[in-house]
mmCIF file of C-alpha atoms in Angstrom:
data_model
loop_
_atom_site.group_PDB
_atom_site.id
_atom_site.type_symbol
_atom_site.label_atom_id
_atom_site.label_comp_id
_atom_site.label_asym_id
_atom_site.label_seq_id
_atom_site.Cartn_x
_atom_site.Cartn_y
_atom_site.Cartn_z
ATOM 1 C CA MET A 11 2.576 184.179 -60.430
ATOM 2 C CA TYR A 12 3.826 185.279 -56.764
ATOM 3 C CA ARG A 13 4.893 183.528 -53.679
ATOM 4 C CA ILE A 14 3.222 180.034 -53.235
ATOM 5 C CA PRO A 15 1.958 180.076 -49.776
ATOM 6 C CA ALA A 16 2.633 176.529 -48.713
ATOM 7 C CA GLN A 17 4.229 172.972 -49.500
ATOM 8 C CA ILE A 18 2.449 169.960 -50.285
ATOM 9 C CA GLY A 19 2.447 168.451 -46.721
ATOM 10 C CA ALA A 20 2.698 171.236 -44.796
ATOM 11 C CA ALA A 21 0.234 171.401 -41.664
ATOM 12 C CA VAL A 22 -2.157 174.360 -42.111
ATOM 13 C CA ASP A 23 -0.668 175.914 -39.300
ATOM 14 C CA GLU A 24 2.330 176.263 -41.817
ATOM 15 C CA ILE A 25 0.347 178.091 -44.755
ATOM 16 C CA ASP A 26 1.690 181.449 -45.148
ATOM 17 C CA THR A 27 -1.030 183.729 -44.820
ATOM 18 C CA PRO A 28 -3.413 185.394 -46.322
ATOM 19 C CA ALA A 29 -3.750 182.207 -48.366
ATOM 20 C CA LEU A 30 -6.789 180.975 -50.395
ATOM 21 C CA VAL A 31 -7.920 177.724 -49.242
ATOM 22 C CA VAL A 32 -9.881 174.756 -50.301
ATOM 23 C CA GLU A 33 -11.194 172.213 -48.236
ATOM 24 C CA LEU A 34 -10.604 169.246 -50.657
ATOM 25 C CA GLY A 35 -13.329 166.885 -49.204
ATOM 26 C CA ALA A 36 -16.198 169.640 -49.295
ATOM 27 C CA PHE A 37 -15.186 170.515 -52.583
ATOM 28 C CA GLU A 38 -15.132 166.983 -54.292
ATOM 29 C CA ARG A 39 -18.515 166.180 -52.590
ATOM 30 C CA ASN A 40 -19.980 169.673 -54.263
ATOM 31 C CA VAL A 41 -18.448 168.760 -57.979
ATOM 32 C CA ARG A 42 -19.895 165.322 -57.110
ATOM 33 C CA LYS A 43 -23.264 166.021 -56.124
ATOM 34 C CA MET A 44 -23.824 168.640 -59.068
ATOM 35 C CA ALA A 45 -22.284 166.224 -61.684
ATOM 36 C CA ASP A 46 -24.888 163.284 -60.492
ATOM 37 C CA PHE A 47 -27.850 165.657 -60.274
ATOM 38 C CA ALA A 48 -27.422 166.438 -64.308
ATOM 39 C CA ARG A 49 -26.786 163.407 -65.092
ATOM 40 C CA GLU A 50 -29.814 161.639 -63.337
ATOM 41 C CA ARG A 51 -31.916 164.476 -64.867
ATOM 42 C CA GLY A 52 -30.293 164.020 -68.619
ATOM 43 C CA ILE A 53 -29.234 167.700 -68.592
ATOM 44 C CA ARG A 54 -25.919 168.963 -70.028
ATOM 45 C CA LEU A 55 -23.624 170.737 -67.202
ATOM 46 C CA ARG A 56 -21.598 173.319 -68.080
ATOM 47 C CA PRO A 57 -19.814 175.029 -64.972
ATOM 48 C CA HIS A 58 -18.964 178.358 -64.894
ATOM 49 C CA ALA A 59 -15.186 179.139 -64.776
ATOM 50 C CA LYS A 60 -15.598 182.875 -63.426
ATOM 51 C CA THR A 61 -16.090 181.207 -60.160
ATOM 52 C CA HIS A 62 -12.903 179.403 -59.759
ATOM 53 C CA LYS A 63 -10.575 180.915 -62.788
ATOM 54 C CA CYS A 64 -8.612 177.740 -62.921
ATOM 55 C CA PRO A 65 -7.852 174.795 -65.601
ATOM 56 C CA SER A 66 -7.113 172.506 -62.877
ATOM 57 C CA ILE A 67 -10.791 172.986 -61.519
ATOM 58 C CA ALA A 68 -12.139 172.858 -64.733
ATOM 59 C CA LEU A 69 -10.683 169.569 -65.696
ATOM 60 C CA LYS A 70 -11.748 168.032 -62.423
ATOM 61 C CA GLN A 71 -15.602 169.230 -63.392
ATOM 62 C CA ILE A 72 -15.155 167.912 -66.967
ATOM 63 C CA ALA A 73 -13.961 164.486 -65.474
ATOM 64 C CA ALA A 74 -16.649 164.347 -63.331
ATOM 65 C CA GLY A 75 -19.161 164.504 -66.439
ATOM 66 C CA ALA A 76 -19.425 168.292 -67.367
ATOM 67 C CA VAL A 77 -19.621 168.960 -71.299
ATOM 68 C CA GLY A 78 -17.161 171.885 -71.053
ATOM 69 C CA GLN A 79 -16.857 175.396 -69.152
ATOM 70 C CA CYS A 80 -18.620 178.957 -69.864
ATOM 71 C CA CYS A 81 -16.956 182.024 -68.710
ATOM 72 C CA GLN A 82 -17.433 185.666 -68.921
ATOM 73 C CA LYS A 83 -14.212 186.788 -70.643
ATOM 74 C CA VAL A 84 -12.176 186.055 -73.785
ATOM 75 C CA GLY A 85 -9.396 186.139 -71.153
ATOM 76 C CA GLU A 86 -10.761 183.273 -69.393
ATOM 77 C CA ALA A 87 -11.248 181.159 -72.358
ATOM 78 C CA GLU A 88 -7.479 181.708 -73.779
ATOM 79 C CA ALA A 89 -6.393 180.202 -69.781
ATOM 80 C CA LEU A 90 -8.988 176.898 -70.199
ATOM 81 C CA VAL A 91 -7.964 176.374 -73.506
ATOM 82 C CA GLN A 92 -4.018 176.570 -73.183
ATOM 83 C CA ALA A 93 -4.684 173.826 -70.395
ATOM 84 C CA GLY A 94 -6.600 171.525 -72.511
ATOM 85 C CA VAL A 95 -10.042 172.577 -72.020
ATOM 86 C CA ARG A 96 -11.689 171.478 -75.604
ATOM 87 C CA ASP A 97 -15.250 173.179 -75.545
ATOM 88 C CA VAL A 98 -15.857 176.796 -73.559
ATOM 89 C CA LEU A 99 -18.499 179.078 -73.996
ATOM 90 C CA VAL A 100 -17.763 183.100 -73.442
ATOM 91 C CA SER A 101 -21.681 183.492 -72.071
ATOM 92 C CA ASN A 102 -21.086 187.031 -72.673
ATOM 93 C CA GLU A 103 -21.199 189.317 -75.584
ATOM 94 C CA VAL A 104 -17.610 190.263 -77.291
ATOM 95 C CA VAL A 105 -17.401 193.507 -79.262
ATOM 96 C CA GLY A 106 -14.303 194.782 -80.484
ATOM 97 C CA GLU A 107 -12.016 193.029 -83.638
ATOM 98 C CA PRO A 108 -8.930 192.265 -81.416
ATOM 99 C CA LYS A 109 -11.109 190.600 -78.572
ATOM 100 C CA LEU A 110 -12.951 188.354 -81.236
ATOM 101 C CA ARG A 111 -9.588 187.523 -83.271
ATOM 102 C CA ARG A 112 -8.179 186.390 -79.840
ATOM 103 C CA LEU A 113 -11.498 184.141 -79.569
ATOM 104 C CA ALA A 114 -11.284 182.637 -83.205
ATOM 105 C CA ALA A 115 -7.737 181.824 -82.979
ATOM 106 C CA LEU A 116 -8.897 179.468 -79.761
ATOM 107 C CA ALA A 117 -11.468 178.063 -82.150
ATOM 108 C CA ALA A 118 -8.719 176.449 -84.193
ATOM 109 C CA ASP A 119 -8.071 174.110 -81.024
ATOM 110 C CA ALA A 120 -11.449 173.729 -79.441
ATOM 111 C CA ARG A 121 -14.832 174.509 -79.909
ATOM 112 C CA VAL A 122 -15.705 178.066 -78.994
ATOM 113 C CA GLY A 123 -18.827 179.824 -78.595
ATOM 114 C CA LEU A 124 -20.027 183.328 -77.773
ATOM 115 C CA CYS A 125 -23.223 185.322 -77.095
ATOM 116 C CA PHE A 126 -25.101 187.919 -79.063
ATOM 117 C CA ASP A 127 -27.878 190.386 -78.590
ATOM 118 C CA ALA A 128 -27.465 192.858 -81.469
ATOM 119 C CA ALA A 129 -26.666 192.429 -85.819
ATOM 120 C CA GLU A 130 -23.949 194.413 -85.818
ATOM 121 C CA GLN A 131 -21.917 191.829 -83.170
ATOM 122 C CA ILE A 132 -23.009 189.026 -85.654
ATOM 123 C CA ASP A 133 -21.429 190.586 -88.536
ATOM 124 C CA ALA A 134 -18.150 191.507 -86.946
ATOM 125 C CA ALA A 135 -17.920 187.787 -85.444
ATOM 126 C CA SER A 136 -18.584 186.336 -88.906
ATOM 127 C CA ARG A 137 -16.031 188.811 -90.931
ATOM 128 C CA VAL A 138 -13.305 187.414 -87.986
ATOM 129 C CA ALA A 139 -14.226 183.685 -88.206
ATOM 130 C CA ARG A 140 -14.105 183.894 -92.015
ATOM 131 C CA ASP A 141 -10.852 185.441 -91.770
ATOM 132 C CA PHE A 142 -9.250 182.866 -89.389
ATOM 133 C CA GLY A 143 -11.054 179.897 -91.647
ATOM 134 C CA VAL A 144 -12.920 179.047 -88.365
ATOM 135 C CA GLU A 145 -16.617 178.032 -87.467
ATOM 136 C CA MET A 146 -17.609 179.622 -83.987
ATOM 137 C CA GLU A 147 -20.690 178.541 -82.091
ATOM 138 C CA ALA A 148 -23.553 181.269 -81.402
ATOM 139 C CA MET A 149 -26.212 181.659 -78.929
ATOM 140 C CA ILE A 150 -28.549 184.204 -78.984
ATOM 141 C CA GLU A 151 -29.108 185.865 -75.236
ATOM 142 C CA ILE A 152 -32.733 186.700 -74.206
ATOM 143 C CA ASP A 153 -33.203 189.109 -71.635
ATOM 144 C CA VAL A 154 -35.306 186.938 -69.111
ATOM 145 C CA GLY A 155 -35.832 189.334 -66.290
ATOM 146 C CA MET A 156 -31.894 190.289 -65.183
ATOM 147 C CA GLN A 157 -32.111 193.668 -67.469
ATOM 148 C CA ARG A 158 -28.826 193.590 -68.203
ATOM 149 C CA CYS A 159 -27.681 192.286 -71.653
ATOM 150 C CA GLY A 160 -29.863 190.368 -73.926
ATOM 151 C CA VAL A 161 -32.512 190.767 -76.477
ATOM 152 C CA ALA A 162 -36.112 190.650 -76.159
ATOM 153 C CA PRO A 163 -37.778 187.182 -76.211
ATOM 154 C CA GLY A 164 -39.919 185.878 -79.008
ATOM 155 C CA ALA A 165 -39.703 187.509 -82.562
ATOM 156 C CA PRO A 166 -36.259 189.876 -81.479
ATOM 157 C CA ALA A 167 -34.348 186.922 -80.948
ATOM 158 C CA SER A 168 -35.848 184.520 -83.734
ATOM 159 C CA GLU A 169 -34.683 187.396 -86.038
ATOM 160 C CA LEU A 170 -31.258 187.241 -84.895
ATOM 161 C CA ALA A 171 -30.949 183.736 -85.067
ATOM 162 C CA LYS A 172 -32.108 184.006 -88.905
ATOM 163 C CA ARG A 173 -29.103 186.602 -89.243
ATOM 164 C CA ILE A 174 -26.655 184.157 -87.521
ATOM 165 C CA ALA A 175 -28.065 181.031 -90.042
ATOM 166 C CA ASP A 176 -27.112 183.207 -93.271
ATOM 167 C CA ALA A 177 -23.707 183.961 -91.331
ATOM 168 C CA PRO A 178 -20.425 182.435 -92.434
ATOM 169 C CA GLY A 179 -18.315 181.335 -90.097
ATOM 170 C CA LEU A 180 -20.924 181.053 -87.470
ATOM 171 C CA ARG A 181 -23.321 178.231 -86.406
ATOM 172 C CA PHE A 182 -26.507 178.754 -84.241
ATOM 173 C CA ARG A 183 -26.542 176.264 -81.164
ATOM 174 C CA GLY A 184 -29.210 177.778 -78.739
ATOM 175 C CA LEU A 185 -30.245 180.362 -75.971
ATOM 176 C CA GLN A 186 -28.255 182.115 -73.565
ATOM 177 C CA ALA A 187 -30.739 182.388 -70.729
ATOM 178 C CA TYR A 188 -29.541 183.326 -67.406
ATOM 179 C CA HIS A 189 -31.266 184.965 -64.802
ATOM 180 C CA GLY A 190 -28.860 186.184 -62.258
ATOM 181 C CA THR A 191 -30.667 188.343 -60.181
ATOM 182 C CA ALA A 192 -32.767 185.568 -59.444
ATOM 183 C CA GLN A 193 -29.771 183.475 -57.778
ATOM 184 C CA HIS A 194 -29.865 185.628 -54.284
ATOM 185 C CA LEU A 195 -33.665 186.318 -54.058
ATOM 186 C CA PRO A 196 -34.046 185.370 -50.298
ATOM 187 C CA THR A 197 -36.869 182.793 -50.674
ATOM 188 C CA TRP A 198 -37.476 180.215 -52.661
ATOM 189 C CA GLU A 199 -40.863 180.916 -53.527
ATOM 190 C CA GLU A 200 -39.307 184.570 -54.861
ATOM 191 C CA ARG A 201 -36.967 182.673 -56.802
ATOM 192 C CA GLU A 202 -39.590 180.079 -57.934
ATOM 193 C CA ARG A 203 -41.581 183.168 -59.438
ATOM 194 C CA ALA A 204 -38.783 184.680 -60.898
ATOM 195 C CA ILE A 205 -37.698 181.196 -63.213
ATOM 196 C CA ARG A 206 -41.316 180.583 -63.961
ATOM 197 C CA SER A 207 -41.458 183.987 -65.485
ATOM 198 C CA ALA A 208 -38.111 183.464 -67.111
ATOM 199 C CA ALA A 209 -39.268 180.114 -68.692
ATOM 200 C CA GLN A 210 -42.087 182.152 -70.403
ATOM 201 C CA GLY A 211 -39.626 184.346 -72.177
ATOM 202 C CA VAL A 212 -37.921 181.087 -73.185
ATOM 203 C CA ARG A 213 -40.838 179.117 -74.566
ATOM 204 C CA ALA A 214 -41.883 182.165 -76.581
ATOM 205 C CA THR A 215 -38.319 182.364 -77.951
ATOM 206 C CA THR A 216 -38.404 178.683 -78.755
ATOM 207 C CA GLU A 217 -41.965 179.165 -80.576
ATOM 208 C CA ALA A 218 -40.786 181.667 -82.473
ATOM 209 C CA LEU A 219 -37.627 179.498 -83.444
ATOM 210 C CA ASP A 220 -40.053 176.807 -84.089
ATOM 211 C CA ARG A 221 -42.151 178.706 -86.573
ATOM 212 C CA ALA A 222 -38.809 180.203 -88.478
ATOM 213 C CA ALA A 223 -37.678 176.380 -89.064
ATOM 214 C CA ILE A 224 -34.671 177.217 -86.898
ATOM 215 C CA ARG A 225 -33.095 174.266 -84.520
ATOM 216 C CA CYS A 226 -32.561 175.240 -80.791
ATOM 217 C CA GLU A 227 -30.234 172.383 -79.940
ATOM 218 C CA ILE A 228 -29.512 174.398 -76.466
ATOM 219 C CA VAL A 229 -31.214 176.566 -73.637
ATOM 220 C CA SER A 230 -28.181 177.356 -71.271
ATOM 221 C CA GLY A 231 -28.570 179.397 -68.037
ATOM 222 C CA ALA A 232 -29.523 178.479 -64.469
ATOM 223 C CA GLY A 233 -27.018 179.334 -61.340
ATOM 224 C CA THR A 234 -26.110 177.650 -58.011
ATOM 225 C CA GLY A 235 -29.626 179.464 -56.365
ATOM 226 C CA THR A 236 -32.178 178.397 -59.008
ATOM 227 C CA TYR A 237 -30.591 175.508 -60.862
ATOM 228 C CA ALA A 238 -33.174 172.849 -59.571
ATOM 229 C CA LEU A 239 -35.728 175.306 -60.894
ATOM 230 C CA GLU A 240 -34.508 175.359 -64.503
ATOM 231 C CA SER A 241 -33.919 171.963 -64.253
ATOM 232 C CA ALA A 242 -37.400 170.978 -63.352
ATOM 233 C CA SER A 243 -38.930 173.596 -65.894
ATOM 234 C CA GLY A 244 -38.650 171.181 -69.072
ATOM 235 C CA VAL A 245 -37.448 174.582 -70.685
ATOM 236 C CA TRP A 246 -33.344 174.748 -69.927
ATOM 237 C CA ASN A 247 -31.237 171.671 -71.169
ATOM 238 C CA GLU A 248 -27.740 173.144 -69.848
ATOM 239 C CA LEU A 249 -26.999 174.502 -66.531
ATOM 240 C CA GLN A 250 -24.259 177.214 -66.139
ATOM 241 C CA VAL A 251 -23.606 176.692 -62.279
ATOM 242 C CA GLY A 252 -20.453 178.357 -60.682
ATOM 243 C CA SER A 253 -20.853 179.091 -57.033
ATOM 244 C CA TYR A 254 -21.446 175.344 -56.186
ATOM 245 C CA VAL A 255 -18.111 174.419 -56.040
ATOM 246 C CA PHE A 256 -17.266 176.461 -53.190
ATOM 247 C CA MET A 257 -20.275 178.465 -51.776
ATOM 248 C CA ASP A 258 -19.763 181.843 -50.037
ATOM 249 C CA VAL A 259 -21.883 184.018 -47.348
ATOM 250 C CA GLU A 260 -24.488 185.349 -49.977
ATOM 251 C CA TYR A 261 -25.619 182.080 -50.913
ATOM 252 C CA ALA A 262 -25.535 181.051 -47.085
ATOM 253 C CA LYS A 263 -28.348 183.573 -46.491
ATOM 254 C CA ILE A 264 -30.921 182.083 -48.971
ATOM 255 C CA GLU A 265 -33.617 180.121 -47.912
ATOM 256 C CA GLY A 266 -33.898 176.771 -49.277
ATOM 257 C CA ARG A 267 -37.250 174.612 -50.519
ATOM 258 C CA GLU A 268 -37.990 173.727 -47.000
ATOM 259 C CA GLY A 269 -37.046 176.841 -45.315
ATOM 260 C CA GLY A 270 -34.135 177.528 -43.146
ATOM 261 C CA ARG A 271 -30.601 177.924 -44.775
ATOM 262 C CA ASP A 272 -30.135 176.564 -48.379
ATOM 263 C CA GLY A 273 -27.911 173.647 -47.661
ATOM 264 C CA ASP A 274 -27.522 172.004 -51.099
ATOM 265 C CA PHE A 275 -23.893 172.507 -51.080
ATOM 266 C CA GLU A 276 -20.995 172.585 -48.758
ATOM 267 C CA HIS A 277 -18.573 175.385 -47.823
ATOM 268 C CA SER A 278 -15.232 174.858 -49.521
ATOM 269 C CA LEU A 279 -13.481 177.874 -49.912
ATOM 270 C CA PHE A 280 -12.070 180.033 -47.294
ATOM 271 C CA VAL A 281 -9.247 182.865 -46.837
ATOM 272 C CA LEU A 282 -6.986 181.341 -44.058
ATOM 273 C CA ALA A 283 -5.862 184.316 -41.766
ATOM 274 C CA THR A 284 -3.688 184.908 -38.857
ATOM 275 C CA VAL A 285 -4.392 186.669 -35.497
ATOM 276 C CA MET A 286 -1.511 189.318 -35.521
ATOM 277 C CA SER A 287 -2.754 191.564 -32.514
ATOM 278 C CA VAL A 288 -4.598 191.052 -29.768
ATOM 279 C CA PRO A 289 -5.350 194.648 -27.926
ATOM 280 C CA ASN A 290 -7.689 193.481 -25.293
ATOM 281 C CA ALA A 291 -9.996 190.348 -24.394
ATOM 282 C CA GLU A 292 -12.956 191.603 -26.589
ATOM 283 C CA ARG A 293 -10.902 192.255 -30.081
ATOM 284 C CA ALA A 294 -8.685 190.511 -31.817
ATOM 285 C CA VAL A 295 -7.152 191.505 -35.686
ATOM 286 C CA VAL A 296 -6.149 189.309 -38.504
ATOM 287 C CA ASP A 297 -3.917 189.890 -41.424
ATOM 288 C CA ALA A 298 -6.665 189.481 -44.447
ATOM 289 C CA GLY A 299 -8.776 192.496 -45.294
ATOM 290 C CA LEU A 300 -9.964 193.615 -48.544
ATOM 291 C CA LYS A 301 -6.991 192.771 -50.493
ATOM 292 C CA SER A 302 -7.773 189.182 -49.493
ATOM 293 C CA TYR A 303 -11.678 188.956 -49.922
ATOM 294 C CA SER A 304 -14.688 190.697 -51.356
ATOM 295 C CA ALA A 305 -16.775 192.667 -49.151
ATOM 296 C CA GLU A 306 -18.970 194.359 -51.903
ATOM 297 C CA LYS A 307 -21.902 191.560 -50.418
ATOM 298 C CA GLY A 308 -21.171 192.058 -46.728
ATOM 299 C CA MET A 309 -18.527 190.947 -44.098
ATOM 300 C CA PRO A 310 -17.161 187.682 -44.269
ATOM 301 C CA TRP A 311 -18.094 184.825 -41.557
ATOM 302 C CA VAL A 312 -15.308 182.945 -39.238
ATOM 303 C CA HIS A 313 -15.955 179.356 -40.462
ATOM 304 C CA GLY A 314 -16.741 177.161 -37.232
ATOM 305 C CA ARG A 315 -16.805 180.141 -34.744
ATOM 306 C CA ALA A 316 -20.403 181.237 -34.562
ATOM 307 C CA ASP A 317 -18.751 183.318 -31.145
ATOM 308 C CA LEU A 318 -17.071 185.282 -33.534
ATOM 309 C CA GLU A 319 -17.974 188.326 -35.458
ATOM 310 C CA VAL A 320 -15.799 190.467 -38.161
ATOM 311 C CA PHE A 321 -16.932 193.889 -37.653
ATOM 312 C CA GLY A 322 -14.260 196.071 -39.186
ATOM 313 C CA ILE A 323 -11.911 195.743 -42.404
ATOM 314 C CA ALA A 324 -9.405 197.991 -44.222
ATOM 315 C CA ASP A 325 -7.055 196.964 -46.578
ATOM 316 C CA GLU A 326 -4.610 194.658 -45.138
ATOM 317 C CA HIS A 327 -6.847 193.798 -41.586
ATOM 318 C CA SER A 328 -10.110 192.644 -40.358
ATOM 319 C CA LYS A 329 -11.069 193.049 -36.737
ATOM 320 C CA ILE A 330 -12.581 190.212 -35.020
ATOM 321 C CA LYS A 331 -15.204 190.778 -31.742
ATOM 322 C CA LEU A 332 -15.594 187.996 -29.266
ATOM 323 C CA GLY A 333 -18.292 186.773 -27.565
ATOM 324 C CA ALA A 334 -18.948 187.359 -24.140
ATOM 325 C CA GLU A 335 -17.844 183.598 -23.619
ATOM 326 C CA SER A 336 -15.246 183.365 -25.832
ATOM 327 C CA ALA A 337 -11.474 182.267 -24.802
ATOM 328 C CA ARG A 338 -9.305 185.232 -25.986
ATOM 329 C CA LEU A 339 -7.651 184.631 -29.066
ATOM 330 C CA LYS A 340 -4.037 183.888 -29.400
ATOM 331 C CA LEU A 341 -1.087 185.547 -31.349
ATOM 332 C CA GLY A 342 -0.521 183.413 -34.212
ATOM 333 C CA GLU A 343 -3.858 181.511 -34.002
ATOM 334 C CA LYS A 344 -5.382 180.917 -37.558
ATOM 335 C CA LEU A 345 -8.673 181.385 -38.254
ATOM 336 C CA MET A 346 -10.905 180.647 -41.787
ATOM 337 C CA LEU A 347 -12.865 183.220 -43.057
ATOM 338 C CA ILE A 348 -15.628 182.405 -45.249
ATOM 339 C CA PRO A 349 -15.815 185.390 -47.952
ATOM 340 C CA GLY A 350 -19.357 187.384 -48.683
ATOM 341 C CA HIS A 351 -18.595 186.719 -52.593
ATOM 342 C CA CYS A 352 -16.439 183.655 -53.717
ATOM 343 C CA ASP A 353 -15.879 184.754 -57.288
ATOM 344 C CA PRO A 354 -14.021 188.434 -56.610
ATOM 345 C CA THR A 355 -12.405 186.887 -54.117
ATOM 346 C CA VAL A 356 -10.796 184.305 -55.774
ATOM 347 C CA ASN A 357 -9.492 186.950 -58.453
ATOM 348 C CA LEU A 358 -7.247 188.433 -55.493
ATOM 349 C CA HIS A 359 -5.304 185.529 -55.270
ATOM 350 C CA ASP A 360 -2.659 183.210 -57.382
ATOM 351 C CA TRP A 361 -2.830 179.932 -55.598
ATOM 352 C CA TYR A 362 -5.607 177.602 -54.033
ATOM 353 C CA VAL A 363 -4.007 175.425 -50.876
ATOM 354 C CA GLY A 364 -5.825 172.291 -51.031
ATOM 355 C CA VAL A 365 -6.377 170.704 -47.552
ATOM 356 C CA ARG A 366 -7.409 167.495 -46.531
ATOM 357 C CA ASN A 367 -7.236 166.136 -42.571
ATOM 358 C CA GLY A 368 -5.265 169.280 -41.589
ATOM 359 C CA ARG A 369 -2.448 168.682 -44.463
ATOM 360 C CA VAL A 370 -1.759 170.528 -47.814
ATOM 361 C CA GLU A 371 -2.380 168.260 -50.443
ATOM 362 C CA ALA A 372 -2.741 170.065 -53.745
ATOM 363 C CA LEU A 373 -1.752 173.441 -54.987
ATOM 364 C CA TRP A 374 -3.344 175.038 -57.801
ATOM 365 C CA PRO A 375 -2.756 178.013 -59.877
ATOM 366 C CA ILE A 376 -5.270 180.229 -60.627
ATOM 367 C CA ALA A 377 -4.238 181.156 -63.723
ATOM 368 C CA ALA A 378 -7.120 183.238 -65.392
ATOM 369 C CA ARG A 379 -6.597 185.748 -62.380
ATOM 370 C CA GLY A 380 -7.016 189.177 -63.705
ATOM 371 C CA ALA A 381 -8.584 187.981 -66.886
ATOM 372 C CA SER A 382 -10.667 191.205 -67.277
ATOM 373 C CA SER A 383 -10.880 191.372 -71.377
#
C-alpha cells in the first residue's frame, strides 16, 4: 500500500489528488437497490468483485443479501477469502497447476468454485482437489453469444457435466452463462434480442442435462446492462452484476427501457482531480491522466459540470475545455471526473476515499489491486 490520500473527517478540498472517491450515499443506494431487486424476485445475487477489488465492499454487498462474490482471477479470490468472504466463484477458466493449487488451498476455508469449458481442465482440477483433500464447485461455461470462453450449448456442455460428475474432488453446480458483449449494446431492443438468443442456448443445455439426469442447480450470469432481462427470462437464477455499485460513462451512454439514458443506478465513483494550470480562459489542466483513470472506453465526464469537457489526456494530465459561458477555473479548484470504465480505473488506485456531505467518512483499501493471476 502507498500513501493514504486523506484522513477521516477531512473536507473534500483537503483530499490529496488524484484520488479515487466514492460518494457513499449513492453507493449505498445502489447496493440496496440491486439487493432488493434480487430478493423480491427470488434470485440469488453474486456481485462481481472484479469491479471493486475490495473486501470491504464485498462484505457490505453480502450484508445486504448477496450469497457471495464472483471474480475473474485467483488473486482476487485470495484477497476476498483472506478478508472473510466465505463463498467465491472464479467465473473464469483456471489453467495451470500453480493457480489450481492456490485455489484448492482456499477451499479449506471457503466455498470455492471455478468454470470449465474443456475436459483437460476438469481432470487437472480434480487431481489438485484430491491432493488437497478438498471439494471445489464446478460450473460449465457455455458460449451464449460473447464468442470468448465457453463450450457450445446443449450436448457438448452436458458431456462435460458428466465428466465433472465422475471427477473426485469436484461437484457440479450449474452453468456459467454470461453475455458480456450484450451489456453495452446501445438500445434496450438490441440487448433484449441478445439475451433472448442467449436464453435459447441455456435452455438447450438444461434440457440436455435433464436428459442425462444431471441436476443443474444454478444458471449464473447477467450484468449491469441486462440484469432485468435475465431476471425476467425464467432461465437465470443468479446475477453476477458488478458495475452497478459505481457506474461509469460507458454505462451512462446506453439507452434505458423507456428510451433516454439508462438511469437504474447512480454514479458513485469519481476520480478527484485538482486544477494545476490555467493557461487561458478556454482551457485548464488537472493533475489526473492515464495513470489515474481508464480511457479505453472514451473520455471521462466532469461530474455536475456539463459546461466542461475533457478533450485531451496524457499520463499525468487532462485538458479541460470550458464552455462559452463558463467561469474561468481557478488554480487548486477540485473537479470530480466520472471514468469511462470503472473496473480498470479502480485497478490504478490503492484506496477508496468514501465521502458523505463533503467530508471523508471511510477509507477502504483496494486489496485485490493488480491481482492479474
